Each structure stands twice: as structure tokens, then as C-alpha cells.
Amino acid sequence: MKILVPDTIELDLAHLAAAGDDVVVYAVDQPIPAEHRDAEVLVVWRNTSENLSDAAGSMPHLKLVQTLAAGPDSVLAAGFADTVAITSGRSLHDGPVAEHALALVLAAVRRLDVLQDSQKANTWNQPYNAEQSNPDTEQLYTLDGAKVTIWGFGSIAGRLAPLLAALGATVTGVANSKGERYGFPVVSTDELSEVLGATDVLISILPATPETTDSLSKEILAALPSTAIFVNVGRGATVDEDALLAALTEGRLRAAALDVTKIEPLPTDSKLWSAPNLIITPHVAGNRPKGSARLVTENIAALKDGKPLTNQVAG
């Protein structure tokens, strides 16, 4: 079996080569070489959309596309045939993304961006000190007692929620169906509006799908308290950035932190750069898929044996 692996990550698949499989490294920003278009497995990580579209239209023997990204949206949009199984990298990014989400939440709650500005101005920020110790406002500066809503309660949320709870937060999940996951209560998407009014921190880990486009709308933002914080470590397409910018500018949202934006890299002339009370990181929450070689190996073995594939989302 010929397996194409991307040049953007080192995968230890020597055991597959030793067993007779043909493991070939390819460039993710170039058309698939003609001599390798007979491959049956394509592993994807940081591929360009042009590369994926080229692969979809030029690899007739393809049986499996394994993306190492948690969200398979770019692969699903590339146009692969319905006969090609597509599997995601769900769970590979749980730890790193949960860590970064927690970092952003703490930075926004404790307003480390304000303190960073003070440091750059050589200023010992006494007004900040007074506000965060004032009984009327001190609750805004801590997760202890905060109500946190995680929108998109999958495996990443399963790693993040206990960390938040350990710091004293009450965590509620939001997913397509209600119930309990990872030991935390989960409400359905239809019930989101019922929990927003009491939410101190709203964290989005939503995938990019036609249904989730601009999910963080002006209506959702209006339902949040003006003291609330929004954090997005999911996908930029899920946020109405104009609505978010307006809420921050008009003081209808205390702060926000974004690791993802609609256009990446974020253009230098984007108004988000200068938005008040906004922390931006350059899509670095994940970027370190853990256990990739194991997942690739297991799915290739399952493909050969005709067994169910892990994280299959299409095909």
C-alpha cells in the first residue's frame, strides 16, 4: 500500500515500510507528483487548499484521507469522492488546545493585557490593583466561583473542563444533544440562550461547518452580561467578527481572546488588531498533534482489515 505523508511533520512509520508498505513524503504546498497519484492513503497536515483540491481530483486509487487536524473542514471542502474515507485528528490536540484555552481564559479574566500595557509604559497600575481588590468588582478577576460555558463540548472540552473546575469554576457544556459528558452537565444548542445570561466566560471550541458559521452573532453577544469574557479556540468562521468588534468597542463585552480568525494570517489592516480589550494569538493553540503516528498506523491497519476507522467523518 502506498502512503503519502506530509513534509510538515515527522511521523515514525518505519514499521509500515519494513512490512512492505511504500511510505512517501510529499510537499503540502505543491501538486501531488504524477508518480505518486496512485497512492491509497493520504495523510494531511497544514496542506494548502490548492494541494487538497489537486489531490481530490488526481488520485483515483485513494481510499483514505487522514487529517491530523482536529477539525476536518478543509479536507471535507476539497471535493474528495464519496468513496474516500476521511478521518480526523480528533483527540490529537486535546492537551495543547486545553492548555492554551486555559491560558487565554486566565489572561482575559486577570486582564494580563492591561498589565502588559502598563509594563510597557513603565507604570505601576494602582487603579487595576484597587479594582481587583474591590468587593464590588473582585469577582470579575477570578475563576473561583465563575460560571463558564463551553460551546462545543467534545474531547478538547473534556480536558479543559476539569482544569477550570479545579480553579473553582462551575462548568456547563453546550452540544447538539443534552446530557452529561466527562462528568459535566451539557445543554443542547437550542438551550444556549438559557445559560448565556448567567455566563461569566464563554469558550467556543466549535468546528467550522455551514451550520456554525457566525454562530457568535450579535444576538448571542447581546444575551451575555456586559461583564462576560469570550474566548475562541475553535474556528474563526464561527464568529461574526463585526459583531464582536462592535460589542468590545461599545463596552458590551468586558474582554475577548481569539486564537483563530476568519482570515489567517490576520491582515495587518484588520480592525481587530486595535480592538479594545482583545487578546489575539496566531492560531497556536494546537499545532502539536500528539500520537499522530499511532492514529495513522491504527487507521491503516483497520483499512487493510476492513474494520471501522477511528474518527471517520465521511466516506
PDB file of C-alpha atoms in Angstrom:
ATOM      1  CA  MET A   1       0.000   0.000   0.000  1.00  0.00           C
ATOM      2  CA  LYS A   2       1.344   3.430  -0.926  1.00  0.00           C
ATOM      3  CA  ILE A   3       1.017   6.014   1.838  1.00  0.00           C
ATOM      4  CA  LEU A   4       1.741   9.713   1.293  1.00  0.00           C
ATOM      5  CA  VAL A   5       2.810  11.619   4.418  1.00  0.00           C
ATOM      6  CA  PRO A   6       3.205  15.423   4.611  1.00  0.00           C
ATOM      7  CA  ASP A   7       6.530  17.235   4.867  1.00  0.00           C
ATOM      8  CA  THR A   8       5.152  19.383   7.711  1.00  0.00           C
ATOM      9  CA  ILE A   9       5.537  16.776  10.437  1.00  0.00           C
ATOM     10  CA  GLU A  10       7.816  13.844  11.222  1.00  0.00           C
ATOM     11  CA  LEU A  11       5.893  10.600  11.519  1.00  0.00           C
ATOM     12  CA  ASP A  12       7.597   7.408  12.594  1.00  0.00           C
ATOM     13  CA  LEU A  13       6.093   4.938  10.129  1.00  0.00           C
ATOM     14  CA  ALA A  14       9.245   2.885   9.631  1.00  0.00           C
ATOM     15  CA  HIS A  15       7.412  -0.239  10.759  1.00  0.00           C
ATOM     16  CA  LEU A  16       4.986   0.164   7.849  1.00  0.00           C
ATOM     17  CA  ALA A  17       7.846   0.483   5.382  1.00  0.00           C
ATOM     18  CA  ALA A  18       9.515  -2.549   6.928  1.00  0.00           C
ATOM     19  CA  ALA A  19       6.306  -4.502   6.446  1.00  0.00           C
ATOM     20  CA  GLY A  20       6.279  -3.693   2.718  1.00  0.00           C
ATOM     21  CA  ASP A  21       4.227  -0.504   2.529  1.00  0.00           C
ATOM     22  CA  ASP A  22       5.551   2.320   0.379  1.00  0.00           C
ATOM     23  CA  VAL A  23       5.770   5.431   2.609  1.00  0.00           C
ATOM     24  CA  VAL A  24       6.448   8.604   0.611  1.00  0.00           C
ATOM     25  CA  VAL A  25       6.907  12.172   1.891  1.00  0.00           C
ATOM     26  CA  TYR A  26       5.196  14.859  -0.211  1.00  0.00           C
ATOM     27  CA  ALA A  27       5.094  18.679  -0.204  1.00  0.00           C
ATOM     28  CA  VAL A  28       1.824  20.071   1.157  1.00  0.00           C
ATOM     29  CA  ASP A  29       2.000  23.244  -0.963  1.00  0.00           C
ATOM     30  CA  GLN A  30       2.616  21.599  -4.340  1.00  0.00           C
ATOM     31  CA  PRO A  31       0.544  19.391  -6.687  1.00  0.00           C
ATOM     32  CA  ILE A  32       0.828  15.688  -5.940  1.00  0.00           C
ATOM     33  CA  PRO A  33       3.669  14.318  -8.129  1.00  0.00           C
ATOM     34  CA  ALA A  34       2.386  12.235 -11.039  1.00  0.00           C
ATOM     35  CA  GLU A  35       4.351   9.172  -9.942  1.00  0.00           C
ATOM     36  CA  HIS A  36       2.571   9.169  -6.579  1.00  0.00           C
ATOM     37  CA  ARG A  37      -1.008   9.755  -7.657  1.00  0.00           C
ATOM     38  CA  ASP A  38      -1.621   6.017  -7.358  1.00  0.00           C
ATOM     39  CA  ALA A  39      -1.401   6.231  -3.554  1.00  0.00           C
ATOM     40  CA  GLU A  40      -4.190   4.730  -1.474  1.00  0.00           C
ATOM     41  CA  VAL A  41      -3.640   6.745   1.714  1.00  0.00           C
ATOM     42  CA  LEU A  42      -3.053  10.485   2.057  1.00  0.00           C
ATOM     43  CA  VAL A  43      -2.034  11.917   5.430  1.00  0.00           C
ATOM     44  CA  VAL A  44      -2.783  15.638   5.736  1.00  0.00           C
ATOM     45  CA  TRP A  45      -1.291  18.339   7.985  1.00  0.00           C
ATOM     46  CA  ARG A  46      -1.154  22.061   7.134  1.00  0.00           C
ATOM     47  CA  ASN A  47      -1.905  21.420   3.471  1.00  0.00           C
ATOM     48  CA  THR A  48      -2.877  24.283   1.225  1.00  0.00           C
ATOM     49  CA  SER A  49      -6.391  24.254  -0.211  1.00  0.00           C
ATOM     50  CA  GLU A  50      -4.863  24.035  -3.696  1.00  0.00           C
ATOM     51  CA  ASN A  51      -2.915  20.927  -2.739  1.00  0.00           C
ATOM     52  CA  LEU A  52      -6.021  19.254  -1.310  1.00  0.00           C
ATOM     53  CA  SER A  53      -8.128  20.099  -4.346  1.00  0.00           C
ATOM     54  CA  ASP A  54      -5.413  18.743  -6.620  1.00  0.00           C
ATOM     55  CA  ALA A  55      -5.266  15.513  -4.619  1.00  0.00           C
ATOM     56  CA  ALA A  56      -9.047  15.155  -4.709  1.00  0.00           C
ATOM     57  CA  GLY A  57      -9.087  15.386  -8.480  1.00  0.00           C
ATOM     58  CA  SER A  58      -5.976  13.419  -9.365  1.00  0.00           C
ATOM     59  CA  MET A  59      -5.788  10.373  -7.074  1.00  0.00           C
ATOM     60  CA  PRO A  60      -8.247   7.746  -8.371  1.00  0.00           C
ATOM     61  CA  HIS A  61      -6.994   4.933  -6.126  1.00  0.00           C
ATOM     62  CA  LEU A  62      -7.320   6.882  -2.901  1.00  0.00           C
ATOM     63  CA  LYS A  63      -9.127   5.026  -0.109  1.00  0.00           C
ATOM     64  CA  LEU A  64      -8.306   7.089   2.989  1.00  0.00           C
ATOM     65  CA  VAL A  65      -7.505  10.699   3.795  1.00  0.00           C
ATOM     66  CA  GLN A  66      -6.257  11.024   7.362  1.00  0.00           C
ATOM     67  CA  THR A  67      -6.045  14.626   8.538  1.00  0.00           C
ATOM     68  CA  LEU A  68      -4.101  15.334  11.708  1.00  0.00           C
ATOM     69  CA  ALA A  69      -6.190  18.436  12.368  1.00  0.00           C
ATOM     70  CA  ALA A  70      -8.965  18.196  14.935  1.00  0.00           C
ATOM     71  CA  GLY A  71     -11.300  19.962  12.516  1.00  0.00           C
ATOM     72  CA  PRO A  72     -11.565  18.250   9.103  1.00  0.00           C
ATOM     73  CA  ASP A  73     -13.308  21.222   7.412  1.00  0.00           C
ATOM     74  CA  SER A  74     -10.577  21.937   4.838  1.00  0.00           C
ATOM     75  CA  VAL A  75     -10.454  18.284   3.767  1.00  0.00           C
ATOM     76  CA  LEU A  76     -14.226  17.991   3.558  1.00  0.00           C
ATOM     77  CA  ALA A  77     -14.302  21.092   1.350  1.00  0.00           C
ATOM     78  CA  ALA A  78     -11.654  19.789  -1.056  1.00  0.00           C
ATOM     79  CA  GLY A  79     -14.017  17.619  -3.092  1.00  0.00           C
ATOM     80  CA  PHE A  80     -12.827  14.074  -2.421  1.00  0.00           C
ATOM     81  CA  ALA A  81     -15.072  11.331  -3.816  1.00  0.00           C
ATOM     82  CA  ASP A  82     -17.738   9.842  -1.583  1.00  0.00           C
ATOM     83  CA  THR A  83     -15.888   6.534  -1.779  1.00  0.00           C
ATOM     84  CA  VAL A  84     -12.872   8.018   0.026  1.00  0.00           C
ATOM     85  CA  ALA A  85     -12.929   7.663   3.794  1.00  0.00           C
ATOM     86  CA  ILE A  86     -11.981  10.840   5.640  1.00  0.00           C
ATOM     87  CA  THR A  87     -10.809  10.615   9.233  1.00  0.00           C
ATOM     88  CA  SER A  88      -9.985  13.500  11.563  1.00  0.00           C
ATOM     89  CA  GLY A  89      -7.283  14.099  14.139  1.00  0.00           C
ATOM     90  CA  ARG A  90      -9.800  14.328  16.947  1.00  0.00           C
ATOM     91  CA  SER A  91      -8.076  13.856  20.342  1.00  0.00           C
ATOM     92  CA  LEU A  92      -4.577  14.587  18.988  1.00  0.00           C
ATOM     93  CA  HIS A  93      -4.808  18.227  20.087  1.00  0.00           C
ATOM     94  CA  ASP A  94      -6.782  17.855  23.313  1.00  0.00           C
ATOM     95  CA  GLY A  95      -3.946  18.628  25.721  1.00  0.00           C
ATOM     96  CA  PRO A  96      -2.277  21.520  23.856  1.00  0.00           C
ATOM     97  CA  VAL A  97      -5.554  23.261  22.977  1.00  0.00           C
ATOM     98  CA  ALA A  98      -6.903  22.846  26.519  1.00  0.00           C
ATOM     99  CA  GLU A  99      -3.698  24.390  27.882  1.00  0.00           C
ATOM    100  CA  HIS A 100      -3.881  27.367  25.532  1.00  0.00           C
ATOM    101  CA  ALA A 101      -7.576  27.866  26.176  1.00  0.00           C
ATOM    102  CA  LEU A 102      -6.900  27.949  29.909  1.00  0.00           C
ATOM    103  CA  ALA A 103      -4.060  30.420  29.356  1.00  0.00           C
ATOM    104  CA  LEU A 104      -6.309  32.728  27.336  1.00  0.00           C
ATOM    105  CA  VAL A 105      -9.132  32.485  29.860  1.00  0.00           C
ATOM    106  CA  LEU A 106      -6.810  33.357  32.749  1.00  0.00           C
ATOM    107  CA  ALA A 107      -5.155  36.153  30.777  1.00  0.00           C
ATOM    108  CA  ALA A 108      -8.535  37.673  29.949  1.00  0.00           C
ATOM    109  CA  VAL A 109     -10.053  37.207  33.412  1.00  0.00           C
ATOM    110  CA  ARG A 110      -6.988  38.623  35.182  1.00  0.00           C
ATOM    111  CA  ARG A 111      -6.618  41.246  32.403  1.00  0.00           C
ATOM    112  CA  LEU A 112      -2.968  40.496  31.812  1.00  0.00           C
ATOM    113  CA  ASP A 113      -3.249  42.510  28.589  1.00  0.00           C
ATOM    114  CA  VAL A 114      -3.907  45.644  30.665  1.00  0.00           C
ATOM    115  CA  LEU A 115      -0.962  44.887  32.921  1.00  0.00           C
ATOM    116  CA  GLN A 116       1.261  44.252  29.908  1.00  0.00           C
ATOM    117  CA  ASP A 117       0.380  47.696  28.572  1.00  0.00           C
ATOM    118  CA  SER A 118       1.224  49.172  31.959  1.00  0.00           C
ATOM    119  CA  GLN A 119       4.566  47.392  31.952  1.00  0.00           C
ATOM    120  CA  LYS A 120       5.402  48.783  28.512  1.00  0.00           C
ATOM    121  CA  ALA A 121       4.513  52.256  29.822  1.00  0.00           C
ATOM    122  CA  ASN A 122       6.692  51.791  32.933  1.00  0.00           C
ATOM    123  CA  THR A 123       3.570  52.212  35.055  1.00  0.00           C
ATOM    124  CA  TRP A 124       2.690  50.530  38.352  1.00  0.00           C
ATOM    125  CA  ASN A 125      -1.047  50.181  37.734  1.00  0.00           C
ATOM    126  CA  GLN A 126      -2.662  51.247  41.014  1.00  0.00           C
ATOM    127  CA  PRO A 127      -6.201  51.624  39.548  1.00  0.00           C
ATOM    128  CA  TYR A 128      -6.076  47.973  38.482  1.00  0.00           C
ATOM    129  CA  ASN A 129      -4.929  46.954  41.937  1.00  0.00           C
ATOM    130  CA  ALA A 130      -7.813  48.850  43.510  1.00  0.00           C
ATOM    131  CA  GLU A 131     -10.439  47.419  41.182  1.00  0.00           C
ATOM    132  CA  GLN A 132      -9.401  43.787  41.505  1.00  0.00           C
ATOM    133  CA  SER A 133      -9.430  44.051  45.292  1.00  0.00           C
ATOM    134  CA  ASN A 134     -12.702  45.986  45.495  1.00  0.00           C
ATOM    135  CA  PRO A 135     -15.504  43.750  46.851  1.00  0.00           C
ATOM    136  CA  ASP A 136     -17.817  45.121  44.151  1.00  0.00           C
ATOM    137  CA  THR A 137     -15.579  44.037  41.267  1.00  0.00           C
ATOM    138  CA  GLU A 138     -13.139  41.442  42.627  1.00  0.00           C
ATOM    139  CA  GLN A 139     -15.250  38.517  41.361  1.00  0.00           C
ATOM    140  CA  LEU A 140     -14.519  39.634  37.801  1.00  0.00           C
ATOM    141  CA  TYR A 141     -10.834  38.863  38.306  1.00  0.00           C
ATOM    142  CA  THR A 142     -11.075  35.225  39.359  1.00  0.00           C
ATOM    143  CA  LEU A 143     -12.333  31.885  38.098  1.00  0.00           C
ATOM    144  CA  ASP A 144     -13.202  30.855  41.621  1.00  0.00           C
ATOM    145  CA  GLY A 145     -16.999  30.985  41.608  1.00  0.00           C
ATOM    146  CA  ALA A 146     -17.221  31.896  37.922  1.00  0.00           C
ATOM    147  CA  LYS A 147     -19.769  30.291  35.625  1.00  0.00           C
ATOM    148  CA  VAL A 148     -18.041  29.029  32.481  1.00  0.00           C
ATOM    149  CA  THR A 149     -19.911  27.835  29.404  1.00  0.00           C
ATOM    150  CA  ILE A 150     -18.019  25.717  26.871  1.00  0.00           C
ATOM    151  CA  TRP A 151     -19.691  25.787  23.452  1.00  0.00           C
ATOM    152  CA  GLY A 152     -18.700  22.659  21.559  1.00  0.00           C
ATOM    153  CA  PHE A 153     -18.247  20.012  24.214  1.00  0.00           C
ATOM    154  CA  GLY A 154     -16.034  17.393  22.619  1.00  0.00           C
ATOM    155  CA  SER A 155     -12.768  15.784  23.644  1.00  0.00           C
ATOM    156  CA  ILE A 156     -10.900  19.100  23.992  1.00  0.00           C
ATOM    157  CA  ALA A 157     -13.579  20.325  26.389  1.00  0.00           C
ATOM    158  CA  GLY A 158     -13.188  17.032  28.220  1.00  0.00           C
ATOM    159  CA  ARG A 159      -9.585  18.010  29.013  1.00  0.00           C
ATOM    160  CA  LEU A 160     -10.327  21.684  29.674  1.00  0.00           C
ATOM    161  CA  ALA A 161     -13.388  21.440  31.918  1.00  0.00           C
ATOM    162  CA  PRO A 162     -11.632  19.700  34.851  1.00  0.00           C
ATOM    163  CA  LEU A 163      -8.876  22.333  34.790  1.00  0.00           C
ATOM    164  CA  LEU A 164     -11.442  25.102  35.074  1.00  0.00           C
ATOM    165  CA  ALA A 165     -13.327  23.238  37.784  1.00  0.00           C
ATOM    166  CA  ALA A 166     -10.112  22.764  39.752  1.00  0.00           C
ATOM    167  CA  LEU A 167      -9.820  26.548  39.913  1.00  0.00           C
ATOM    168  CA  GLY A 168     -13.329  26.827  41.322  1.00  0.00           C
ATOM    169  CA  ALA A 169     -15.385  27.437  38.180  1.00  0.00           C
ATOM    170  CA  THR A 170     -18.795  25.903  37.540  1.00  0.00           C
ATOM    171  CA  VAL A 171     -18.667  24.451  34.032  1.00  0.00           C
ATOM    172  CA  THR A 172     -21.616  23.842  31.703  1.00  0.00           C
ATOM    173  CA  GLY A 173     -21.220  22.372  28.243  1.00  0.00           C
ATOM    174  CA  VAL A 174     -23.216  23.074  25.100  1.00  0.00           C
ATOM    175  CA  ALA A 175     -23.561  20.441  22.377  1.00  0.00           C
ATOM    176  CA  ASN A 176     -26.070  19.197  19.827  1.00  0.00           C
ATOM    177  CA  SER A 177     -27.671  16.950  22.434  1.00  0.00           C
ATOM    178  CA  LYS A 178     -28.053  17.422  26.186  1.00  0.00           C
ATOM    179  CA  GLY A 179     -26.936  15.074  28.927  1.00  0.00           C
ATOM    180  CA  GLU A 180     -23.664  14.556  30.772  1.00  0.00           C
ATOM    181  CA  ARG A 181     -20.181  14.316  29.279  1.00  0.00           C
ATOM    182  CA  TYR A 182     -16.895  13.827  31.071  1.00  0.00           C
ATOM    183  CA  GLY A 183     -18.769  14.317  34.325  1.00  0.00           C
ATOM    184  CA  PHE A 184     -20.165  17.759  33.442  1.00  0.00           C
ATOM    185  CA  PRO A 185     -23.724  18.838  32.589  1.00  0.00           C
ATOM    186  CA  VAL A 186     -24.333  19.593  28.928  1.00  0.00           C
ATOM    187  CA  VAL A 187     -27.285  21.505  27.499  1.00  0.00           C
ATOM    188  CA  SER A 188     -28.416  21.324  23.888  1.00  0.00           C
ATOM    189  CA  THR A 189     -27.610  24.069  21.409  1.00  0.00           C
ATOM    190  CA  ASP A 190     -31.267  25.064  21.470  1.00  0.00           C
ATOM    191  CA  GLU A 191     -30.908  25.810  25.185  1.00  0.00           C
ATOM    192  CA  LEU A 192     -27.828  28.017  24.836  1.00  0.00           C
ATOM    193  CA  SER A 193     -29.791  31.231  25.291  1.00  0.00           C
ATOM    194  CA  GLU A 194     -30.979  29.968  28.683  1.00  0.00           C
ATOM    195  CA  VAL A 195     -27.460  29.817  30.121  1.00  0.00           C
ATOM    196  CA  LEU A 196     -25.878  32.873  28.486  1.00  0.00           C
ATOM    197  CA  GLY A 197     -27.402  35.391  30.876  1.00  0.00           C
ATOM    198  CA  ALA A 198     -25.531  33.843  33.810  1.00  0.00           C
ATOM    199  CA  THR A 199     -22.297  33.136  31.921  1.00  0.00           C
ATOM    200  CA  ASP A 200     -19.095  34.815  33.083  1.00  0.00           C
ATOM    201  CA  VAL A 201     -16.837  33.178  30.498  1.00  0.00           C
ATOM    202  CA  LEU A 202     -17.983  31.769  27.148  1.00  0.00           C
ATOM    203  CA  ILE A 203     -15.447  29.489  25.462  1.00  0.00           C
ATOM    204  CA  SER A 204     -16.024  28.384  21.880  1.00  0.00           C
ATOM    205  CA  ILE A 205     -14.483  25.159  20.581  1.00  0.00           C
ATOM    206  CA  LEU A 206     -16.933  24.887  17.693  1.00  0.00           C
ATOM    207  CA  PRO A 207     -15.856  23.296  14.403  1.00  0.00           C
ATOM    208  CA  ALA A 208     -16.300  25.139  11.115  1.00  0.00           C
ATOM    209  CA  THR A 209     -19.412  23.827   9.344  1.00  0.00           C
ATOM    210  CA  PRO A 210     -22.166  25.522   7.332  1.00  0.00           C
ATOM    211  CA  GLU A 211     -24.330  25.330  10.466  1.00  0.00           C
ATOM    212  CA  THR A 212     -21.785  27.026  12.755  1.00  0.00           C
ATOM    213  CA  THR A 213     -20.862  29.973  10.527  1.00  0.00           C
ATOM    214  CA  ASP A 214     -21.120  33.220  12.531  1.00  0.00           C
ATOM    215  CA  SER A 215     -22.579  31.335  15.492  1.00  0.00           C
ATOM    216  CA  LEU A 216     -21.253  34.043  17.794  1.00  0.00           C
ATOM    217  CA  SER A 217     -23.715  36.605  16.471  1.00  0.00           C
ATOM    218  CA  LYS A 218     -24.847  39.982  17.740  1.00  0.00           C
ATOM    219  CA  GLU A 219     -27.844  38.227  19.298  1.00  0.00           C
ATOM    220  CA  ILE A 220     -25.621  35.824  21.251  1.00  0.00           C
ATOM    221  CA  LEU A 221     -23.373  38.670  22.346  1.00  0.00           C
ATOM    222  CA  ALA A 222     -26.386  40.703  23.445  1.00  0.00           C
ATOM    223  CA  ALA A 223     -27.524  37.809  25.637  1.00  0.00           C
ATOM    224  CA  LEU A 224     -24.225  37.797  27.554  1.00  0.00           C
ATOM    225  CA  PRO A 225     -23.669  40.077  30.551  1.00  0.00           C
ATOM    226  CA  SER A 226     -21.521  43.126  29.744  1.00  0.00           C
ATOM    227  CA  THR A 227     -19.018  41.754  32.282  1.00  0.00           C
ATOM    228  CA  ALA A 228     -18.605  38.488  30.361  1.00  0.00           C
ATOM    229  CA  ILE A 229     -15.496  37.279  28.537  1.00  0.00           C
ATOM    230  CA  PHE A 230     -15.417  35.401  25.216  1.00  0.00           C
ATOM    231  CA  VAL A 231     -12.605  33.035  24.194  1.00  0.00           C
ATOM    232  CA  ASN A 232     -12.348  31.236  20.850  1.00  0.00           C
ATOM    233  CA  VAL A 233     -10.003  28.290  20.294  1.00  0.00           C
ATOM    234  CA  GLY A 234     -12.272  26.608  17.739  1.00  0.00           C
ATOM    235  CA  ARG A 235     -12.543  28.095  14.258  1.00  0.00           C
ATOM    236  CA  GLY A 236     -12.614  31.714  13.114  1.00  0.00           C
ATOM    237  CA  ALA A 237     -15.524  31.097  10.767  1.00  0.00           C
ATOM    238  CA  THR A 238     -17.809  30.615  13.772  1.00  0.00           C
ATOM    239  CA  VAL A 239     -17.531  34.259  14.877  1.00  0.00           C
ATOM    240  CA  ASP A 240     -19.247  37.312  13.413  1.00  0.00           C
ATOM    241  CA  GLU A 241     -16.173  39.490  13.795  1.00  0.00           C
ATOM    242  CA  ASP A 242     -18.029  42.734  13.086  1.00  0.00           C
ATOM    243  CA  ALA A 243     -20.486  41.951  15.880  1.00  0.00           C
ATOM    244  CA  LEU A 244     -17.636  41.069  18.249  1.00  0.00           C
ATOM    245  CA  LEU A 245     -15.757  44.245  17.357  1.00  0.00           C
ATOM    246  CA  ALA A 246     -18.886  46.327  17.996  1.00  0.00           C
ATOM    247  CA  ALA A 247     -19.513  44.676  21.365  1.00  0.00           C
ATOM    248  CA  LEU A 248     -15.943  45.346  22.504  1.00  0.00           C
ATOM    249  CA  THR A 249     -15.887  48.895  21.180  1.00  0.00           C
ATOM    250  CA  GLU A 250     -19.204  49.785  22.780  1.00  0.00           C
ATOM    251  CA  GLY A 251     -18.319  48.185  26.107  1.00  0.00           C
ATOM    252  CA  ARG A 252     -20.968  45.461  25.876  1.00  0.00           C
ATOM    253  CA  LEU A 253     -18.339  42.771  26.495  1.00  0.00           C
ATOM    254  CA  ARG A 254     -15.607  43.001  29.118  1.00  0.00           C
ATOM    255  CA  ALA A 255     -12.908  41.282  27.078  1.00  0.00           C
ATOM    256  CA  ALA A 256     -12.231  38.619  24.464  1.00  0.00           C
ATOM    257  CA  ALA A 257      -9.369  36.371  23.392  1.00  0.00           C
ATOM    258  CA  LEU A 258      -9.051  34.862  19.918  1.00  0.00           C
ATOM    259  CA  ASP A 259      -6.642  32.199  18.753  1.00  0.00           C
ATOM    260  CA  VAL A 260      -8.398  31.934  15.391  1.00  0.00           C
ATOM    261  CA  THR A 261      -9.831  34.443  12.911  1.00  0.00           C
ATOM    262  CA  LYS A 262     -11.833  34.268   9.690  1.00  0.00           C
ATOM    263  CA  ILE A 263      -8.802  35.170   7.581  1.00  0.00           C
ATOM    264  CA  GLU A 264      -5.432  33.757   8.627  1.00  0.00           C
ATOM    265  CA  PRO A 265      -2.909  35.233   8.906  1.00  0.00           C
ATOM    266  CA  LEU A 266      -4.971  38.157  10.173  1.00  0.00           C
ATOM    267  CA  PRO A 267      -4.419  41.057   7.714  1.00  0.00           C
ATOM    268  CA  THR A 268      -2.354  43.943   9.053  1.00  0.00           C
ATOM    269  CA  ASP A 269      -5.209  46.362   8.356  1.00  0.00           C
ATOM    270  CA  SER A 270      -7.794  44.347  10.293  1.00  0.00           C
ATOM    271  CA  LYS A 271      -9.658  46.398  12.883  1.00  0.00           C
ATOM    272  CA  LEU A 272      -9.317  43.502  15.301  1.00  0.00           C
ATOM    273  CA  TRP A 273      -5.680  44.408  15.938  1.00  0.00           C
ATOM    274  CA  SER A 274      -6.685  47.676  17.581  1.00  0.00           C
ATOM    275  CA  ALA A 275      -9.929  46.495  19.170  1.00  0.00           C
ATOM    276  CA  PRO A 276     -10.171  47.398  22.850  1.00  0.00           C
ATOM    277  CA  ASN A 277      -9.840  44.624  25.428  1.00  0.00           C
ATOM    278  CA  LEU A 278      -8.956  41.960  22.860  1.00  0.00           C
ATOM    279  CA  ILE A 279      -6.126  39.414  23.093  1.00  0.00           C
ATOM    280  CA  ILE A 280      -5.027  37.779  19.823  1.00  0.00           C
ATOM    281  CA  THR A 281      -2.744  34.766  19.382  1.00  0.00           C
ATOM    282  CA  PRO A 282      -1.788  33.452  15.903  1.00  0.00           C
ATOM    283  CA  HIS A 283      -3.602  30.090  15.812  1.00  0.00           C
ATOM    284  CA  VAL A 284      -1.113  28.385  18.108  1.00  0.00           C
ATOM    285  CA  ALA A 285      -3.427  26.543  20.489  1.00  0.00           C
ATOM    286  CA  GLY A 286      -2.840  23.240  18.726  1.00  0.00           C
ATOM    287  CA  ASN A 287      -0.045  22.813  16.189  1.00  0.00           C
ATOM    288  CA  ARG A 288       1.374  19.831  18.088  1.00  0.00           C
ATOM    289  CA  PRO A 289      -0.710  16.738  17.291  1.00  0.00           C
ATOM    290  CA  LYS A 290       0.173  14.165  19.931  1.00  0.00           C
ATOM    291  CA  GLY A 291       0.013  10.484  18.988  1.00  0.00           C
ATOM    292  CA  SER A 292      -0.232  11.108  15.236  1.00  0.00           C
ATOM    293  CA  ALA A 293       1.830   8.102  14.150  1.00  0.00           C
ATOM    294  CA  ARG A 294      -0.261   5.795  16.328  1.00  0.00           C
ATOM    295  CA  LEU A 295      -3.541   7.080  14.875  1.00  0.00           C
ATOM    296  CA  VAL A 296      -2.262   6.823  11.299  1.00  0.00           C
ATOM    297  CA  THR A 297      -0.981   3.293  11.910  1.00  0.00           C
ATOM    298  CA  GLU A 298      -4.224   2.137  13.552  1.00  0.00           C
ATOM    299  CA  ASN A 299      -6.399   3.502  10.756  1.00  0.00           C
ATOM    300  CA  ILE A 300      -4.212   1.993   8.037  1.00  0.00           C
ATOM    301  CA  ALA A 301      -4.418  -1.372   9.790  1.00  0.00           C
ATOM    302  CA  ALA A 302      -8.192  -1.000  10.087  1.00  0.00           C
ATOM    303  CA  LEU A 303      -8.415  -0.086   6.395  1.00  0.00           C
ATOM    304  CA  LYS A 304      -6.487  -3.207   5.405  1.00  0.00           C
ATOM    305  CA  ASP A 305      -8.614  -5.410   7.643  1.00  0.00           C
ATOM    306  CA  GLY A 306     -11.933  -3.867   6.656  1.00  0.00           C
ATOM    307  CA  LYS A 307     -12.602  -2.724  10.214  1.00  0.00           C
ATOM    308  CA  PRO A 308     -14.190   0.560  11.414  1.00  0.00           C
ATOM    309  CA  LEU A 309     -11.896   3.581  11.207  1.00  0.00           C
ATOM    310  CA  THR A 310     -11.223   5.876  14.142  1.00  0.00           C
ATOM    311  CA  ASN A 311     -12.675   9.406  13.831  1.00  0.00           C
ATOM    312  CA  GLN A 312     -14.303   8.768  10.450  1.00  0.00           C
ATOM    313  CA  VAL A 313     -16.295  11.830   9.363  1.00  0.00           C
ATOM    314  CA  ALA A 314     -17.046  10.988   5.705  1.00  0.00           C
ATOM    315  CA  GLY A 315     -16.795   8.283   3.093  1.00  0.00           C
TER     316      GLY A 315
END
